[in-house]
Amino acid sequence: LTVALGQIGNFLAYTAVPTVLVTPLGALGVPFGSILASYLLKEKLNILGKLGCLLSCAGSVVLIIHSPKSESVTTQAELEEKLTNPVFVGYLCIVLLMLLLLIFWIAPAHGPTNIMVYISICSLLGSFTVPSTKGIGLAAQDIFHNNPSSQRALYLCLVLLAVLGCSIIIQFRYINKALECFDSSVFGAIYYVVFTTLVLLASAILFREWSNVGVIDFLGMACGFTTVSIGIVLIQVFKEFNFNIGDLNKPNMKTD
């Protein structure tokens, strides 16, 4: 139930605020989950994990401060115009070509031994997932209106739903494959960074949310995203590292 509610909230967020803000802030589930697990499930959260939680929250605040303040696409007509833009169509062709190469040639041979193969597949598919989610929210606004564009909005919504469903199914398949071969903590940390980067790239090309972002805000968002990513790595990768603040007070015993 909580996962379903979280996904519904995520969907509503994509329809209300810029993607460049929603996607990186999705990482906040990791520190909050770690903190709750340490209290409710009595899981150990070492000093590096606590530092990672602090960095994730601090980086999120920086992202919120420097994120775009308004949407670049707010209507179905604008969405259709962006989807048919030659730059975005060219980007989709490149992504589809890379997915075909990864799925049919590279993954069978190198997937079980190279973690970046499965991560690349899932992250490239995220280029379809997040923009499709945002597009569905925009198209759904016109479906129930009695005007000539409602029929086109319905067709567009159905197409985006099909793309979203296929991309999610394929992502689940390769995420499961990756978890069978690699450590879940390492996979989760690297996956977040690569997935978020590619989603932001796809959203920037489609919705052009960066067009109204100044240099200072761009650098601020880059620093915020880097800080959040470092925090996620500290929480995920080093959670089994047996180290706490008390170890700093131990004397360094040297023997001749």
mmCIF file of C-alpha atoms in Angstrom:
data_model
loop_
_atom_site.group_PDB
_atom_site.id
_atom_site.type_symbol
_atom_site.label_atom_id
_atom_site.label_comp_id
_atom_site.label_asym_id
_atom_site.label_seq_id
_atom_site.Cartn_x
_atom_site.Cartn_y
_atom_site.Cartn_z
ATOM 1 C CA LEU A 1 0.000 0.000 0.000
ATOM 2 C CA THR A 2 2.763 2.454 0.907
ATOM 3 C CA VAL A 3 4.650 1.671 -2.320
ATOM 4 C CA ALA A 4 1.461 2.244 -4.345
ATOM 5 C CA LEU A 5 0.807 5.545 -2.573
ATOM 6 C CA GLY A 6 4.398 6.574 -3.167
ATOM 7 C CA GLN A 7 4.136 5.874 -6.903
ATOM 8 C CA ILE A 8 0.878 7.816 -7.111
ATOM 9 C CA GLY A 9 2.543 10.749 -5.384
ATOM 10 C CA ASN A 10 5.500 10.428 -7.746
ATOM 11 C CA PHE A 11 3.153 10.510 -10.751
ATOM 12 C CA LEU A 12 1.370 13.616 -9.447
ATOM 13 C CA ALA A 13 4.714 15.300 -8.816
ATOM 14 C CA TYR A 14 5.814 14.770 -12.426
ATOM 15 C CA THR A 15 2.638 16.482 -13.650
ATOM 16 C CA ALA A 16 3.026 19.439 -11.299
ATOM 17 C CA VAL A 17 6.719 20.392 -11.186
ATOM 18 C CA PRO A 18 9.747 20.163 -13.526
ATOM 19 C CA THR A 19 11.323 16.741 -14.034
ATOM 20 C CA VAL A 20 14.775 18.104 -13.205
ATOM 21 C CA LEU A 21 13.543 18.519 -9.632
ATOM 22 C CA VAL A 22 11.415 15.388 -9.122
ATOM 23 C CA THR A 23 13.851 12.754 -10.402
ATOM 24 C CA PRO A 24 16.904 13.664 -8.256
ATOM 25 C CA LEU A 25 14.713 14.119 -5.166
ATOM 26 C CA GLY A 26 13.550 10.519 -5.552
ATOM 27 C CA ALA A 27 16.807 9.622 -3.807
ATOM 28 C CA LEU A 28 15.391 10.901 -0.520
ATOM 29 C CA GLY A 29 13.670 7.539 -0.119
ATOM 30 C CA VAL A 30 17.086 5.963 0.528
ATOM 31 C CA PRO A 31 18.146 8.050 3.590
ATOM 32 C CA PHE A 32 14.627 8.105 5.036
ATOM 33 C CA GLY A 33 14.348 4.348 4.570
ATOM 34 C CA SER A 34 17.726 3.811 6.215
ATOM 35 C CA ILE A 35 16.810 5.995 9.194
ATOM 36 C CA LEU A 36 13.448 4.253 9.675
ATOM 37 C CA ALA A 37 15.102 0.845 9.365
ATOM 38 C CA SER A 38 17.631 1.749 12.049
ATOM 39 C CA TYR A 39 14.842 2.618 14.511
ATOM 40 C CA LEU A 40 12.030 0.237 13.557
ATOM 41 C CA LEU A 41 13.990 -2.797 12.333
ATOM 42 C CA LYS A 42 17.079 -2.206 14.524
ATOM 43 C CA GLU A 43 19.365 -2.253 11.499
ATOM 44 C CA LYS A 44 22.797 -0.780 12.107
ATOM 45 C CA LEU A 45 23.489 2.621 10.516
ATOM 46 C CA ASN A 46 27.202 3.410 10.769
ATOM 47 C CA ILE A 47 28.805 6.835 10.784
ATOM 48 C CA LEU A 48 29.252 6.821 6.995
ATOM 49 C CA GLY A 49 25.570 6.023 6.544
ATOM 50 C CA LYS A 50 24.591 8.901 8.823
ATOM 51 C CA LEU A 51 26.916 11.215 6.908
ATOM 52 C CA GLY A 52 25.328 9.988 3.670
ATOM 53 C CA CYS A 53 21.839 10.813 5.003
ATOM 54 C CA LEU A 54 23.009 14.306 5.918
ATOM 55 C CA LEU A 55 24.595 14.867 2.509
ATOM 56 C CA SER A 56 21.500 13.598 0.681
ATOM 57 C CA CYS A 57 19.223 15.972 2.584
ATOM 58 C CA ALA A 58 21.620 18.914 2.148
ATOM 59 C CA GLY A 59 21.977 18.257 -1.574
ATOM 60 C CA SER A 60 18.193 18.038 -1.924
ATOM 61 C CA VAL A 61 17.796 21.466 -0.346
ATOM 62 C CA VAL A 62 20.300 22.888 -2.846
ATOM 63 C CA LEU A 63 18.366 21.260 -5.724
ATOM 64 C CA ILE A 64 15.091 22.768 -4.536
ATOM 65 C CA ILE A 65 16.606 26.251 -4.245
ATOM 66 C CA HIS A 66 18.145 26.249 -7.746
ATOM 67 C CA SER A 67 15.525 24.235 -9.681
ATOM 68 C CA PRO A 68 13.437 25.812 -12.489
ATOM 69 C CA LYS A 69 10.537 27.743 -11.007
ATOM 70 C CA SER A 70 8.032 27.113 -13.816
ATOM 71 C CA GLU A 71 7.044 24.445 -16.324
ATOM 72 C CA SER A 72 8.158 24.716 -19.968
ATOM 73 C CA VAL A 73 5.344 22.426 -21.248
ATOM 74 C CA THR A 74 1.866 22.802 -19.785
ATOM 75 C CA THR A 75 -0.574 21.780 -22.546
ATOM 76 C CA GLN A 76 -1.170 18.843 -24.872
ATOM 77 C CA ALA A 77 -0.445 20.954 -27.964
ATOM 78 C CA GLU A 78 2.960 21.938 -26.595
ATOM 79 C CA LEU A 79 3.667 18.296 -25.733
ATOM 80 C CA GLU A 80 2.847 17.125 -29.280
ATOM 81 C CA GLU A 81 5.102 19.826 -30.690
ATOM 82 C CA LYS A 82 7.980 18.717 -28.446
ATOM 83 C CA LEU A 83 7.499 15.017 -29.267
ATOM 84 C CA THR A 84 7.817 15.696 -33.005
ATOM 85 C CA ASN A 85 10.861 17.920 -32.623
ATOM 86 C CA PRO A 86 13.691 16.586 -34.854
ATOM 87 C CA VAL A 87 16.229 16.846 -32.032
ATOM 88 C CA PHE A 88 14.118 14.675 -29.719
ATOM 89 C CA VAL A 89 13.312 12.209 -32.521
ATOM 90 C CA GLY A 90 17.026 11.906 -33.270
ATOM 91 C CA TYR A 91 17.735 11.316 -29.578
ATOM 92 C CA LEU A 92 15.096 8.552 -29.468
ATOM 93 C CA CYS A 93 16.645 6.852 -32.504
ATOM 94 C CA ILE A 94 20.067 6.870 -30.840
ATOM 95 C CA VAL A 95 18.615 5.455 -27.597
ATOM 96 C CA LEU A 96 16.724 2.710 -29.450
ATOM 97 C CA LEU A 97 19.868 1.746 -31.384
ATOM 98 C CA MET A 98 21.902 1.566 -28.169
ATOM 99 C CA LEU A 99 19.185 -0.538 -26.481
ATOM 100 C CA LEU A 100 19.126 -2.995 -29.381
ATOM 101 C CA LEU A 101 22.904 -3.368 -29.242
ATOM 102 C CA LEU A 102 22.902 -3.807 -25.462
ATOM 103 C CA ILE A 103 19.968 -6.230 -25.256
ATOM 104 C CA PHE A 104 20.715 -8.514 -28.203
ATOM 105 C CA TRP A 105 24.517 -8.438 -28.481
ATOM 106 C CA ILE A 106 26.294 -7.057 -25.426
ATOM 107 C CA ALA A 107 24.075 -8.281 -22.562
ATOM 108 C CA PRO A 108 24.153 -12.007 -23.428
ATOM 109 C CA ALA A 109 27.953 -11.986 -23.570
ATOM 110 C CA HIS A 110 29.013 -9.439 -20.933
ATOM 111 C CA GLY A 111 25.934 -8.756 -18.790
ATOM 112 C CA PRO A 112 26.709 -11.252 -15.982
ATOM 113 C CA THR A 113 30.274 -9.953 -15.611
ATOM 114 C CA ASN A 114 29.909 -6.198 -16.188
ATOM 115 C CA ILE A 115 27.464 -4.314 -13.969
ATOM 116 C CA MET A 116 27.300 -1.332 -16.328
ATOM 117 C CA VAL A 117 25.564 -3.385 -19.046
ATOM 118 C CA TYR A 118 22.359 -3.985 -17.076
ATOM 119 C CA ILE A 119 22.519 -0.515 -15.534
ATOM 120 C CA SER A 120 22.805 1.069 -18.987
ATOM 121 C CA ILE A 121 19.772 -0.860 -20.261
ATOM 122 C CA CYS A 122 17.598 0.117 -17.306
ATOM 123 C CA SER A 123 18.784 3.726 -17.351
ATOM 124 C CA LEU A 124 18.218 4.167 -21.087
ATOM 125 C CA LEU A 125 14.709 2.763 -20.662
ATOM 126 C CA GLY A 126 14.215 5.405 -17.978
ATOM 127 C CA SER A 127 14.564 7.926 -20.808
ATOM 128 C CA PHE A 128 11.123 6.693 -21.892
ATOM 129 C CA THR A 129 9.594 6.076 -18.461
ATOM 130 C CA VAL A 130 9.782 9.515 -16.899
ATOM 131 C CA PRO A 131 8.887 11.624 -19.977
ATOM 132 C CA SER A 132 6.009 9.215 -20.707
ATOM 133 C CA THR A 133 4.724 9.613 -17.142
ATOM 134 C CA LYS A 134 4.835 13.381 -17.443
ATOM 135 C CA GLY A 135 3.217 13.243 -20.893
ATOM 136 C CA ILE A 136 0.359 11.062 -19.636
ATOM 137 C CA GLY A 137 -0.400 13.612 -16.944
ATOM 138 C CA LEU A 138 -0.521 16.429 -19.505
ATOM 139 C CA ALA A 139 -2.641 14.475 -22.015
ATOM 140 C CA ALA A 140 -5.042 13.277 -19.324
ATOM 141 C CA GLN A 141 -6.035 16.872 -18.623
ATOM 142 C CA ASP A 142 -7.765 17.105 -22.032
ATOM 143 C CA ILE A 143 -9.280 13.617 -22.278
ATOM 144 C CA PHE A 144 -12.403 14.437 -20.286
ATOM 145 C CA HIS A 145 -13.011 17.795 -21.959
ATOM 146 C CA ASN A 146 -15.673 18.097 -24.650
ATOM 147 C CA ASN A 147 -13.541 19.588 -27.395
ATOM 148 C CA PRO A 148 -11.984 18.373 -30.687
ATOM 149 C CA SER A 149 -8.605 17.808 -29.070
ATOM 150 C CA SER A 150 -9.933 15.276 -26.516
ATOM 151 C CA GLN A 151 -9.817 12.429 -29.055
ATOM 152 C CA ARG A 152 -6.207 13.173 -29.947
ATOM 153 C CA ALA A 153 -5.382 13.409 -26.258
ATOM 154 C CA LEU A 154 -6.860 9.934 -25.727
ATOM 155 C CA TYR A 155 -4.760 8.417 -28.520
ATOM 156 C CA LEU A 156 -1.638 10.157 -27.232
ATOM 157 C CA CYS A 157 -2.320 8.935 -23.692
ATOM 158 C CA LEU A 158 -2.775 5.338 -24.898
ATOM 159 C CA VAL A 159 0.477 5.433 -26.861
ATOM 160 C CA LEU A 160 2.377 6.838 -23.888
ATOM 161 C CA LEU A 161 0.800 4.211 -21.595
ATOM 162 C CA ALA A 162 1.988 1.450 -23.954
ATOM 163 C CA VAL A 163 5.507 2.893 -24.033
ATOM 164 C CA LEU A 164 5.508 3.275 -20.255
ATOM 165 C CA GLY A 165 4.274 -0.289 -19.677
ATOM 166 C CA CYS A 166 6.823 -1.866 -22.032
ATOM 167 C CA SER A 167 9.733 0.104 -20.596
ATOM 168 C CA ILE A 168 8.785 -0.771 -16.999
ATOM 169 C CA ILE A 169 8.441 -4.483 -17.781
ATOM 170 C CA ILE A 170 11.839 -4.604 -19.495
ATOM 171 C CA GLN A 171 13.431 -2.618 -16.670
ATOM 172 C CA PHE A 172 12.104 -5.064 -14.066
ATOM 173 C CA ARG A 173 13.527 -7.958 -16.050
ATOM 174 C CA TYR A 174 17.026 -6.550 -16.222
ATOM 175 C CA ILE A 175 16.977 -5.220 -12.670
ATOM 176 C CA ASN A 176 16.246 -8.780 -11.504
ATOM 177 C CA LYS A 177 19.057 -10.094 -13.692
ATOM 178 C CA ALA A 178 21.450 -7.540 -12.200
ATOM 179 C CA LEU A 179 20.465 -8.375 -8.629
ATOM 180 C CA GLU A 180 21.142 -12.055 -9.326
ATOM 181 C CA CYS A 181 24.708 -11.287 -10.409
ATOM 182 C CA PHE A 182 25.800 -8.240 -8.416
ATOM 183 C CA ASP A 183 25.557 -6.780 -4.928
ATOM 184 C CA SER A 184 22.293 -4.885 -4.539
ATOM 185 C CA SER A 185 23.915 -1.979 -2.680
ATOM 186 C CA VAL A 186 26.504 -1.307 -5.376
ATOM 187 C CA PHE A 187 23.894 -1.723 -8.111
ATOM 188 C CA GLY A 188 21.464 0.647 -6.377
ATOM 189 C CA ALA A 189 24.035 3.409 -5.940
ATOM 190 C CA ILE A 190 25.393 3.290 -9.505
ATOM 191 C CA TYR A 191 21.910 2.842 -10.958
ATOM 192 C CA TYR A 192 20.613 5.972 -9.240
ATOM 193 C CA VAL A 193 23.409 8.154 -10.644
ATOM 194 C CA VAL A 194 23.244 6.813 -14.224
ATOM 195 C CA PHE A 195 19.426 6.621 -14.313
ATOM 196 C CA THR A 196 18.983 10.169 -13.018
ATOM 197 C CA THR A 197 21.601 11.561 -15.408
ATOM 198 C CA LEU A 198 19.974 9.999 -18.485
ATOM 199 C CA VAL A 199 16.455 10.952 -17.384
ATOM 200 C CA LEU A 200 17.554 14.556 -16.912
ATOM 201 C CA LEU A 201 19.155 14.486 -20.365
ATOM 202 C CA ALA A 202 15.993 13.130 -22.001
ATOM 203 C CA SER A 203 13.797 15.628 -20.157
ATOM 204 C CA ALA A 204 16.112 18.495 -21.089
ATOM 205 C CA ILE A 205 15.867 17.562 -24.769
ATOM 206 C CA LEU A 206 12.092 16.994 -24.724
ATOM 207 C CA PHE A 207 10.776 19.614 -22.304
ATOM 208 C CA ARG A 208 13.745 22.025 -22.464
ATOM 209 C CA GLU A 209 13.425 22.751 -18.774
ATOM 210 C CA TRP A 210 17.002 24.024 -18.680
ATOM 211 C CA SER A 211 16.327 26.833 -21.160
ATOM 212 C CA ASN A 212 15.370 29.297 -18.401
ATOM 213 C CA VAL A 213 18.051 28.190 -15.930
ATOM 214 C CA GLY A 214 20.935 30.606 -15.425
ATOM 215 C CA VAL A 215 24.567 29.687 -14.952
ATOM 216 C CA ILE A 216 24.429 30.050 -11.165
ATOM 217 C CA ASP A 217 21.316 27.881 -10.873
ATOM 218 C CA PHE A 218 22.819 25.303 -13.247
ATOM 219 C CA LEU A 219 25.997 25.074 -11.154
ATOM 220 C CA GLY A 220 23.888 24.940 -7.993
ATOM 221 C CA MET A 221 21.825 22.036 -9.330
ATOM 222 C CA ALA A 222 24.979 20.239 -10.485
ATOM 223 C CA CYS A 223 26.512 20.620 -7.022
ATOM 224 C CA GLY A 224 23.260 19.528 -5.357
ATOM 225 C CA PHE A 225 22.976 16.435 -7.549
ATOM 226 C CA THR A 226 26.629 15.552 -6.915
ATOM 227 C CA THR A 227 26.117 15.918 -3.164
ATOM 228 C CA VAL A 228 23.013 13.713 -3.223
ATOM 229 C CA SER A 229 24.848 11.090 -5.313
ATOM 230 C CA ILE A 230 27.780 10.994 -2.879
ATOM 231 C CA GLY A 231 25.338 10.592 -0.008
ATOM 232 C CA ILE A 232 23.592 7.675 -1.734
ATOM 233 C CA VAL A 233 26.946 5.976 -2.372
ATOM 234 C CA LEU A 234 27.940 6.347 1.295
ATOM 235 C CA ILE A 235 24.613 4.884 2.461
ATOM 236 C CA GLN A 236 24.433 2.002 -0.012
ATOM 237 C CA VAL A 237 27.987 0.908 -0.709
ATOM 238 C CA PHE A 238 29.471 1.289 2.786
ATOM 239 C CA LYS A 239 26.514 0.138 4.890
ATOM 240 C CA GLU A 240 28.345 -3.080 5.863
ATOM 241 C CA PHE A 241 31.507 -1.181 6.788
ATOM 242 C CA ASN A 242 32.063 -1.695 10.516
ATOM 243 C CA PHE A 243 33.053 1.770 11.657
ATOM 244 C CA ASN A 244 31.605 4.191 14.192
ATOM 245 C CA ILE A 245 32.521 7.437 15.894
ATOM 246 C CA GLY A 246 33.851 5.611 18.941
ATOM 247 C CA ASP A 247 36.685 4.149 16.870
ATOM 248 C CA LEU A 248 38.190 7.631 16.534
ATOM 249 C CA ASN A 249 38.887 7.740 20.280
ATOM 250 C CA LYS A 250 40.843 4.509 20.360
ATOM 251 C CA PRO A 251 44.600 4.994 20.822
ATOM 252 C CA ASN A 252 46.833 3.956 17.981
ATOM 253 C CA MET A 253 48.902 1.108 19.474
ATOM 254 C CA LYS A 254 52.257 0.665 17.809
ATOM 255 C CA THR A 255 54.672 -2.177 18.474
ATOM 256 C CA ASP A 256 58.332 -2.318 17.680
#
